[in-house]
mmCIF file of C-alpha atoms in Angstrom:
data_model
loop_
_atom_site.group_PDB
_atom_site.id
_atom_site.type_symbol
_atom_site.label_atom_id
_atom_site.label_comp_id
_atom_site.label_asym_id
_atom_site.label_seq_id
_atom_site.Cartn_x
_atom_site.Cartn_y
_atom_site.Cartn_z
ATOM 1 C CA MET S 82 -132.162 51.660 -167.797
ATOM 2 C CA ALA S 83 -132.971 49.344 -164.801
ATOM 3 C CA SER S 84 -136.692 48.744 -166.078
ATOM 4 C CA ALA S 85 -135.250 47.713 -169.819
ATOM 5 C CA LEU S 86 -132.701 45.419 -167.976
ATOM 6 C CA LEU S 87 -135.622 43.772 -165.972
ATOM 7 C CA ARG S 88 -137.755 43.491 -169.122
ATOM 8 C CA ALA S 89 -134.936 41.656 -170.868
ATOM 9 C CA ALA S 90 -134.384 39.347 -167.823
ATOM 10 C CA TYR S 91 -138.193 38.413 -167.997
ATOM 11 C CA ALA S 92 -137.912 37.979 -171.787
ATOM 12 C CA TYR S 93 -134.838 35.663 -171.099
ATOM 13 C CA ASP S 94 -136.896 33.656 -168.676
ATOM 14 C CA ARG S 95 -139.629 33.235 -170.973
ATOM 15 C CA LEU S 96 -138.057 32.605 -174.415
ATOM 16 C CA ARG S 97 -135.132 30.569 -173.244
ATOM 17 C CA ALA S 98 -136.726 28.267 -170.565
ATOM 18 C CA TYR S 99 -136.339 24.607 -170.769
ATOM 19 C CA PRO S 100 -139.353 22.337 -170.976
ATOM 20 C CA PRO S 101 -139.956 20.891 -167.282
ATOM 21 C CA GLU S 102 -139.137 17.265 -168.427
ATOM 22 C CA VAL S 103 -135.934 18.483 -170.222
ATOM 23 C CA ALA S 104 -134.974 20.757 -167.153
ATOM 24 C CA GLY S 105 -135.302 17.336 -164.901
ATOM 25 C CA ARG S 106 -133.101 15.413 -167.140
ATOM 26 C CA ILE S 107 -130.425 18.040 -167.019
ATOM 27 C CA ALA S 108 -130.676 18.241 -163.207
ATOM 28 C CA THR S 109 -130.610 14.526 -163.033
ATOM 29 C CA ALA S 110 -127.336 14.415 -165.068
ATOM 30 C CA ILE S 111 -125.594 17.139 -162.991
ATOM 31 C CA GLY S 112 -126.631 15.304 -159.687
ATOM 32 C CA HIS S 113 -125.141 11.983 -160.746
ATOM 33 C CA ALA S 114 -121.977 13.842 -161.936
ATOM 34 C CA VAL S 115 -121.622 15.578 -158.571
ATOM 35 C CA ALA S 116 -122.170 12.712 -156.356
ATOM 36 C CA ALA S 117 -120.051 13.890 -153.200
ATOM 37 C CA ARG S 118 -119.529 11.275 -150.699
ATOM 38 C CA GLY S 119 -120.259 11.462 -147.246
ATOM 39 C CA GLU S 120 -121.175 15.280 -147.399
ATOM 40 C CA GLU S 121 -124.023 17.429 -148.477
ATOM 41 C CA PRO S 122 -123.073 18.594 -151.915
ATOM 42 C CA VAL S 123 -122.704 22.439 -152.411
ATOM 43 C CA LEU S 124 -123.132 23.719 -156.053
ATOM 44 C CA LEU S 125 -122.049 27.019 -157.605
ATOM 45 C CA GLU S 126 -123.534 28.113 -160.640
ATOM 46 C CA LEU S 127 -121.642 30.825 -162.847
ATOM 47 C CA GLY S 128 -124.139 32.864 -164.777
ATOM 48 C CA VAL S 129 -127.319 31.599 -163.114
ATOM 49 C CA GLY S 130 -129.483 33.799 -164.946
ATOM 50 C CA THR S 131 -133.224 33.492 -164.016
ATOM 51 C CA GLY S 132 -132.739 29.966 -162.794
ATOM 52 C CA ARG S 133 -133.508 27.497 -165.655
ATOM 53 C CA ILE S 134 -130.625 25.181 -164.450
ATOM 54 C CA ALA S 135 -130.733 26.156 -160.933
ATOM 55 C CA LEU S 136 -134.512 25.679 -159.832
ATOM 56 C CA PRO S 137 -134.667 21.930 -160.523
ATOM 57 C CA LEU S 138 -131.389 21.225 -158.525
ATOM 58 C CA ILE S 139 -132.713 23.363 -155.692
ATOM 59 C CA ALA S 140 -136.013 21.809 -155.733
ATOM 60 C CA ARG S 141 -134.241 18.277 -155.125
ATOM 61 C CA GLY S 142 -132.477 19.850 -151.938
ATOM 62 C CA TYR S 143 -129.093 20.948 -153.069
ATOM 63 C CA ARG S 144 -127.462 23.596 -151.490
ATOM 64 C CA TYR S 145 -126.928 26.351 -154.101
ATOM 65 C CA LEU S 146 -124.773 29.409 -154.724
ATOM 66 C CA ALA S 147 -126.496 31.476 -157.435
ATOM 67 C CA LEU S 148 -123.870 33.905 -159.055
ATOM 68 C CA ASP S 149 -124.581 36.593 -161.772
ATOM 69 C CA CYS S 150 -123.414 40.094 -162.374
ATOM 70 C CA ASP S 151 -126.851 41.142 -163.667
ATOM 71 C CA PRO S 152 -129.123 42.323 -160.856
ATOM 72 C CA ALA S 153 -131.993 42.245 -162.969
ATOM 73 C CA MET S 154 -131.484 38.374 -163.697
ATOM 74 C CA LEU S 155 -131.004 37.665 -159.758
ATOM 75 C CA GLU S 156 -134.039 39.631 -159.208
ATOM 76 C CA VAL S 157 -136.238 37.443 -161.378
ATOM 77 C CA PHE S 158 -134.460 34.331 -160.142
ATOM 78 C CA GLN S 159 -135.163 35.328 -156.489
ATOM 79 C CA LYS S 160 -138.808 35.840 -157.321
ATOM 80 C CA LYS S 161 -138.998 32.376 -158.778
ATOM 81 C CA ALA S 162 -137.070 30.746 -156.050
ATOM 82 C CA ALA S 163 -138.984 32.462 -153.315
ATOM 83 C CA GLY S 164 -140.414 29.316 -151.749
ATOM 84 C CA VAL S 165 -136.949 27.510 -151.687
ATOM 85 C CA MET S 166 -134.558 29.965 -150.726
ATOM 86 C CA ARG S 167 -133.629 28.217 -147.377
ATOM 87 C CA LYS S 168 -130.670 26.611 -149.062
ATOM 88 C CA VAL S 169 -129.882 29.376 -151.605
ATOM 89 C CA ARG S 170 -127.258 32.091 -151.438
ATOM 90 C CA LEU S 171 -127.339 34.838 -154.128
ATOM 91 C CA LEU S 172 -124.063 36.242 -155.164
ATOM 92 C CA LEU S 173 -124.063 39.487 -157.365
ATOM 93 C CA ALA S 174 -120.424 39.147 -158.556
ATOM 94 C CA ASP S 175 -118.314 38.532 -161.719
ATOM 95 C CA ALA S 176 -117.184 34.869 -162.512
ATOM 96 C CA ARG S 177 -113.677 36.225 -162.747
ATOM 97 C CA GLU S 178 -113.630 37.142 -159.144
ATOM 98 C CA ILE S 179 -115.799 34.695 -157.281
ATOM 99 C CA PRO S 180 -116.298 35.658 -153.481
ATOM 100 C CA LEU S 181 -115.717 32.422 -151.951
ATOM 101 C CA PRO S 182 -112.762 30.741 -150.402
ATOM 102 C CA ASP S 183 -110.577 28.127 -151.910
ATOM 103 C CA GLU S 184 -111.877 24.430 -152.294
ATOM 104 C CA SER S 185 -115.572 25.586 -150.924
ATOM 105 C CA VAL S 186 -117.857 23.738 -153.500
ATOM 106 C CA HIS S 187 -118.365 20.356 -154.671
ATOM 107 C CA GLY S 188 -119.612 21.424 -158.288
ATOM 108 C CA VAL S 189 -119.130 24.463 -160.491
ATOM 109 C CA ILE S 190 -121.840 24.809 -163.305
ATOM 110 C CA ALA S 191 -121.461 26.914 -166.240
ATOM 111 C CA VAL S 192 -123.885 26.776 -169.044
ATOM 112 C CA HIS S 193 -123.351 28.995 -172.140
ATOM 113 C CA LEU S 194 -120.861 31.255 -170.205
ATOM 114 C CA TRP S 195 -117.195 31.143 -171.579
ATOM 115 C CA HIS S 196 -117.981 32.949 -174.610
ATOM 116 C CA LEU S 197 -119.416 35.939 -172.871
ATOM 117 C CA LEU S 198 -116.093 36.477 -171.100
ATOM 118 C CA PRO S 199 -112.985 38.095 -172.852
ATOM 119 C CA ASP S 200 -110.794 36.793 -170.375
ATOM 120 C CA TRP S 201 -112.363 33.721 -169.701
ATOM 121 C CA PRO S 202 -109.075 31.881 -168.381
ATOM 122 C CA LYS S 203 -109.439 34.146 -165.318
ATOM 123 C CA ALA S 204 -112.876 32.805 -164.800
ATOM 124 C CA LEU S 205 -111.850 29.183 -165.338
ATOM 125 C CA ALA S 206 -109.083 29.546 -162.953
ATOM 126 C CA GLU S 207 -111.619 30.895 -160.475
ATOM 127 C CA ALA S 208 -113.878 27.943 -160.888
ATOM 128 C CA LEU S 209 -111.006 25.510 -160.464
ATOM 129 C CA ARG S 210 -109.888 27.300 -157.346
ATOM 130 C CA VAL S 211 -113.205 27.144 -155.526
ATOM 131 C CA LEU S 212 -113.669 23.353 -156.205
ATOM 132 C CA LYS S 213 -112.886 20.950 -153.698
ATOM 133 C CA PRO S 214 -110.126 18.383 -154.627
ATOM 134 C CA SER S 215 -112.628 15.633 -155.739
ATOM 135 C CA GLY S 216 -115.017 18.521 -157.084
ATOM 136 C CA VAL S 217 -116.450 18.456 -160.569
ATOM 137 C CA LEU S 218 -116.640 21.311 -163.179
ATOM 138 C CA LEU S 219 -119.774 20.865 -165.140
ATOM 139 C CA GLU S 220 -120.217 22.766 -168.456
ATOM 140 C CA GLY S 221 -123.438 22.778 -170.488
ATOM 141 C CA TRP S 222 -124.581 23.860 -173.833
ATOM 142 C CA GLU S 223 -127.285 23.331 -176.544
ATOM 143 C CA ARG S 224 -127.379 22.705 -180.285
ATOM 144 C CA VAL S 225 -130.503 24.007 -182.028
ATOM 145 C CA GLU S 226 -131.631 23.378 -185.523
ATOM 146 C CA ALA S 227 -134.568 25.591 -186.532
ATOM 147 C CA GLU S 228 -134.317 26.877 -190.240
ATOM 148 C CA PRO S 229 -136.640 29.849 -189.778
ATOM 149 C CA GLU S 230 -134.957 31.077 -186.772
ATOM 150 C CA CYS S 231 -131.561 30.856 -188.432
ATOM 151 C CA ARG S 232 -132.955 32.637 -191.293
ATOM 152 C CA LEU S 233 -134.175 35.527 -189.203
ATOM 153 C CA GLN S 234 -130.790 35.610 -187.402
ATOM 154 C CA GLU S 235 -128.942 35.760 -190.665
ATOM 155 C CA ARG S 236 -131.094 38.583 -192.070
ATOM 156 C CA TRP S 237 -130.577 40.627 -188.786
ATOM 157 C CA ARG S 238 -126.844 40.011 -189.258
ATOM 158 C CA GLU S 239 -127.100 41.552 -192.943
ATOM 159 C CA LEU S 240 -129.136 44.372 -191.718
ATOM 160 C CA VAL S 241 -126.431 45.215 -189.097
ATOM 161 C CA ALA S 242 -123.935 44.932 -191.467
ATOM 162 C CA GLU S 243 -125.624 47.590 -193.553
ATOM 163 C CA GLU S 244 -125.406 49.672 -190.671
ATOM 164 C CA GLY S 245 -121.619 49.275 -190.815
ATOM 165 C CA VAL S 246 -121.324 46.901 -187.985
ATOM 166 C CA SER S 247 -119.915 43.357 -188.448
ATOM 167 C CA VAL S 248 -121.083 40.473 -186.186
ATOM 168 C CA GLU S 249 -119.007 37.475 -185.069
ATOM 169 C CA ARG S 250 -120.827 34.317 -185.231
ATOM 170 C CA GLY S 251 -119.347 30.757 -183.965
ATOM 171 C CA LEU S 252 -117.538 32.265 -180.926
ATOM 172 C CA HIS S 253 -119.282 29.779 -178.538
ATOM 173 C CA GLY S 254 -118.075 26.599 -180.238
ATOM 174 C CA ARG S 255 -114.686 28.027 -180.451
ATOM 175 C CA ARG S 256 -114.511 29.113 -176.849
ATOM 176 C CA ARG S 257 -115.669 25.490 -175.832
ATOM 177 C CA ALA S 258 -112.551 24.049 -177.681
ATOM 178 C CA GLU S 259 -110.302 26.336 -176.020
ATOM 179 C CA VAL S 260 -111.533 25.677 -172.635
ATOM 180 C CA GLU S 261 -111.218 21.963 -173.320
ATOM 181 C CA GLU S 262 -107.798 22.430 -174.350
ATOM 182 C CA ALA S 263 -106.831 24.408 -171.257
ATOM 183 C CA LEU S 264 -108.354 21.731 -169.142
ATOM 184 C CA ARG S 265 -106.379 18.974 -170.723
ATOM 185 C CA ARG S 266 -103.148 21.253 -170.302
ATOM 186 C CA LEU S 267 -103.852 21.157 -166.673
ATOM 187 C CA GLY S 268 -103.712 17.113 -166.713
ATOM 188 C CA LEU S 269 -107.353 17.043 -166.462
ATOM 189 C CA ARG S 270 -109.971 14.683 -168.345
ATOM 190 C CA PRO S 271 -113.124 16.417 -169.398
ATOM 191 C CA ARG S 272 -115.801 13.877 -170.798
ATOM 192 C CA THR S 273 -118.916 15.147 -173.019
ATOM 193 C CA ARG S 274 -122.120 13.417 -173.273
ATOM 194 C CA GLU S 275 -125.575 14.244 -174.706
ATOM 195 C CA VAL S 276 -127.959 14.334 -171.960
ATOM 196 C CA VAL S 277 -131.333 14.951 -173.661
ATOM 197 C CA ALA S 278 -132.743 15.716 -177.388
ATOM 198 C CA TRP S 279 -135.905 17.197 -177.625
ATOM 199 C CA ARG S 280 -138.467 18.997 -179.925
ATOM 200 C CA GLU S 281 -140.445 22.199 -179.076
ATOM 201 C CA GLU S 282 -142.508 24.769 -181.124
ATOM 202 C CA ARG S 283 -141.470 28.332 -181.487
ATOM 203 C CA THR S 284 -143.022 31.380 -183.435
ATOM 204 C CA PRO S 285 -141.207 33.830 -185.578
ATOM 205 C CA ARG S 286 -142.618 36.581 -183.281
ATOM 206 C CA GLU S 287 -140.878 34.947 -180.225
ATOM 207 C CA ALA S 288 -137.653 34.466 -182.483
ATOM 208 C CA LEU S 289 -137.927 38.250 -183.178
ATOM 209 C CA GLU S 290 -138.429 39.111 -179.518
ATOM 210 C CA ALA S 291 -135.259 37.071 -178.553
ATOM 211 C CA LEU S 292 -133.244 39.160 -181.139
ATOM 212 C CA ALA S 293 -134.898 42.386 -180.113
ATOM 213 C CA TYR S 294 -134.049 41.846 -176.267
ATOM 214 C CA ARG S 295 -130.334 40.858 -177.182
ATOM 215 C CA LEU S 296 -130.777 37.178 -175.794
ATOM 216 C CA TYR S 297 -127.930 35.985 -177.880
ATOM 217 C CA SER S 298 -124.388 36.740 -177.436
ATOM 218 C CA PHE S 299 -123.675 37.555 -180.757
ATOM 219 C CA THR S 300 -126.115 40.728 -180.593
ATOM 220 C CA LYS S 301 -124.343 42.194 -177.637
ATOM 221 C CA GLY S 302 -121.560 44.268 -179.395
ATOM 222 C CA VAL S 303 -124.120 46.001 -181.759
ATOM 223 C CA PRO S 304 -124.722 49.760 -180.812
ATOM 224 C CA GLU S 305 -128.147 50.310 -179.483
ATOM 225 C CA GLU S 306 -128.984 52.957 -182.391
ATOM 226 C CA ALA S 307 -127.800 50.329 -185.069
ATOM 227 C CA HIS S 308 -129.604 47.445 -183.449
ATOM 228 C CA ALA S 309 -132.962 49.362 -183.219
ATOM 229 C CA ARG S 310 -132.906 50.298 -187.037
ATOM 230 C CA ALA S 311 -132.030 46.693 -187.892
ATOM 231 C CA MET S 312 -134.834 45.286 -185.844
ATOM 232 C CA GLU S 313 -137.375 47.776 -187.123
ATOM 233 C CA ARG S 314 -136.380 46.792 -190.737
ATOM 234 C CA LEU S 315 -136.356 43.077 -189.713
ATOM 235 C CA TRP S 316 -139.953 43.074 -188.458
ATOM 236 C CA ALA S 317 -141.080 44.534 -191.566
ATOM 237 C CA TRP S 318 -138.914 42.129 -193.753
ATOM 238 C CA ALA S 319 -140.449 39.093 -191.354
ATOM 239 C CA GLU S 320 -143.988 40.093 -191.886
ATOM 240 C CA ALA S 321 -143.594 40.456 -195.677
ATOM 241 C CA GLU S 322 -141.655 37.209 -196.102
ATOM 242 C CA LEU S 323 -143.146 34.756 -193.511
ATOM 243 C CA GLY S 324 -146.790 36.006 -193.210
ATOM 244 C CA ASP S 325 -148.340 34.925 -189.961
ATOM 245 C CA LEU S 326 -145.578 35.729 -187.462
ATOM 246 C CA ASP S 327 -147.563 33.441 -184.853
ATOM 247 C CA ARG S 328 -147.506 30.358 -186.888
ATOM 248 C CA PRO S 329 -145.312 27.899 -184.944
ATOM 249 C CA PHE S 330 -142.349 26.053 -186.282
ATOM 250 C CA SER S 331 -140.459 23.067 -184.946
ATOM 251 C CA VAL S 332 -137.108 23.495 -183.232
ATOM 252 C CA GLU S 333 -134.680 20.618 -182.620
ATOM 253 C CA LYS S 334 -132.588 20.797 -179.686
ATOM 254 C CA ARG S 335 -129.964 18.784 -177.860
ATOM 255 C CA PHE S 336 -128.286 19.483 -174.447
ATOM 256 C CA PHE S 337 -124.621 18.293 -173.870
ATOM 257 C CA LEU S 338 -122.897 18.265 -170.407
ATOM 258 C CA ARG S 339 -119.121 18.160 -170.171
ATOM 259 C CA SER S 340 -117.865 16.918 -166.844
ATOM 260 C CA THR S 341 -114.299 17.421 -165.488
ATOM 261 C CA ARG S 342 -113.455 16.167 -162.113
ATOM 262 C CA LEU S 343 -110.448 17.233 -160.002
ATOM 263 C CA SER S 344 -108.102 14.453 -158.770
#
């Protein structure tokens, strides 16, 4: 099981990474949003994964607390950050129980996180607890437009349904709205802006790998046997319908950052 988790972590690192210039733009936006006065900023990322958000910030000299509940993700992250670990502390922990004292960090970063947590209000409360009085909560997400990939995902969903398993889509967007509403009820003022838009190429094979390794949240609740059978049929369907699985297609992406500063 450990090796399977590690393979999935490496697949995540390869298939969900940002191009260097995009990662740099995201890091710049986060740095500007934190802007601690008179102190060296300390950043905490919840669900750091393999470091696609963290590494450009660490390279810029930020003190970084990298939290994840998946030891395989942290192992890959640690290997990638080996040369810059002086200001990095790894936290193998759950975002709903952050092992830090109150008011200890200047920024909490959460990218594609809330929809992974059924009891997200607890994680949100923890994030706000560890923020300094003038600290900022930074939530990030992408919007992706790629017709071939959407077609593969929808076919996967149909095949899983034939296995007797229903798959919920759209939770990520609904959860973002719920979190924003919760922040506003606390008297806070979240502000969202588009940080960067870009285009990249992807192949059907890579899109299939992302499904096979369950790199999307909507795949997580499907029993392994049903998922394996669905993927076997999906590979065959893709080869018949799409032909060359290594022929790239264009993907349009946009990254958004929502900033909420404590008073």
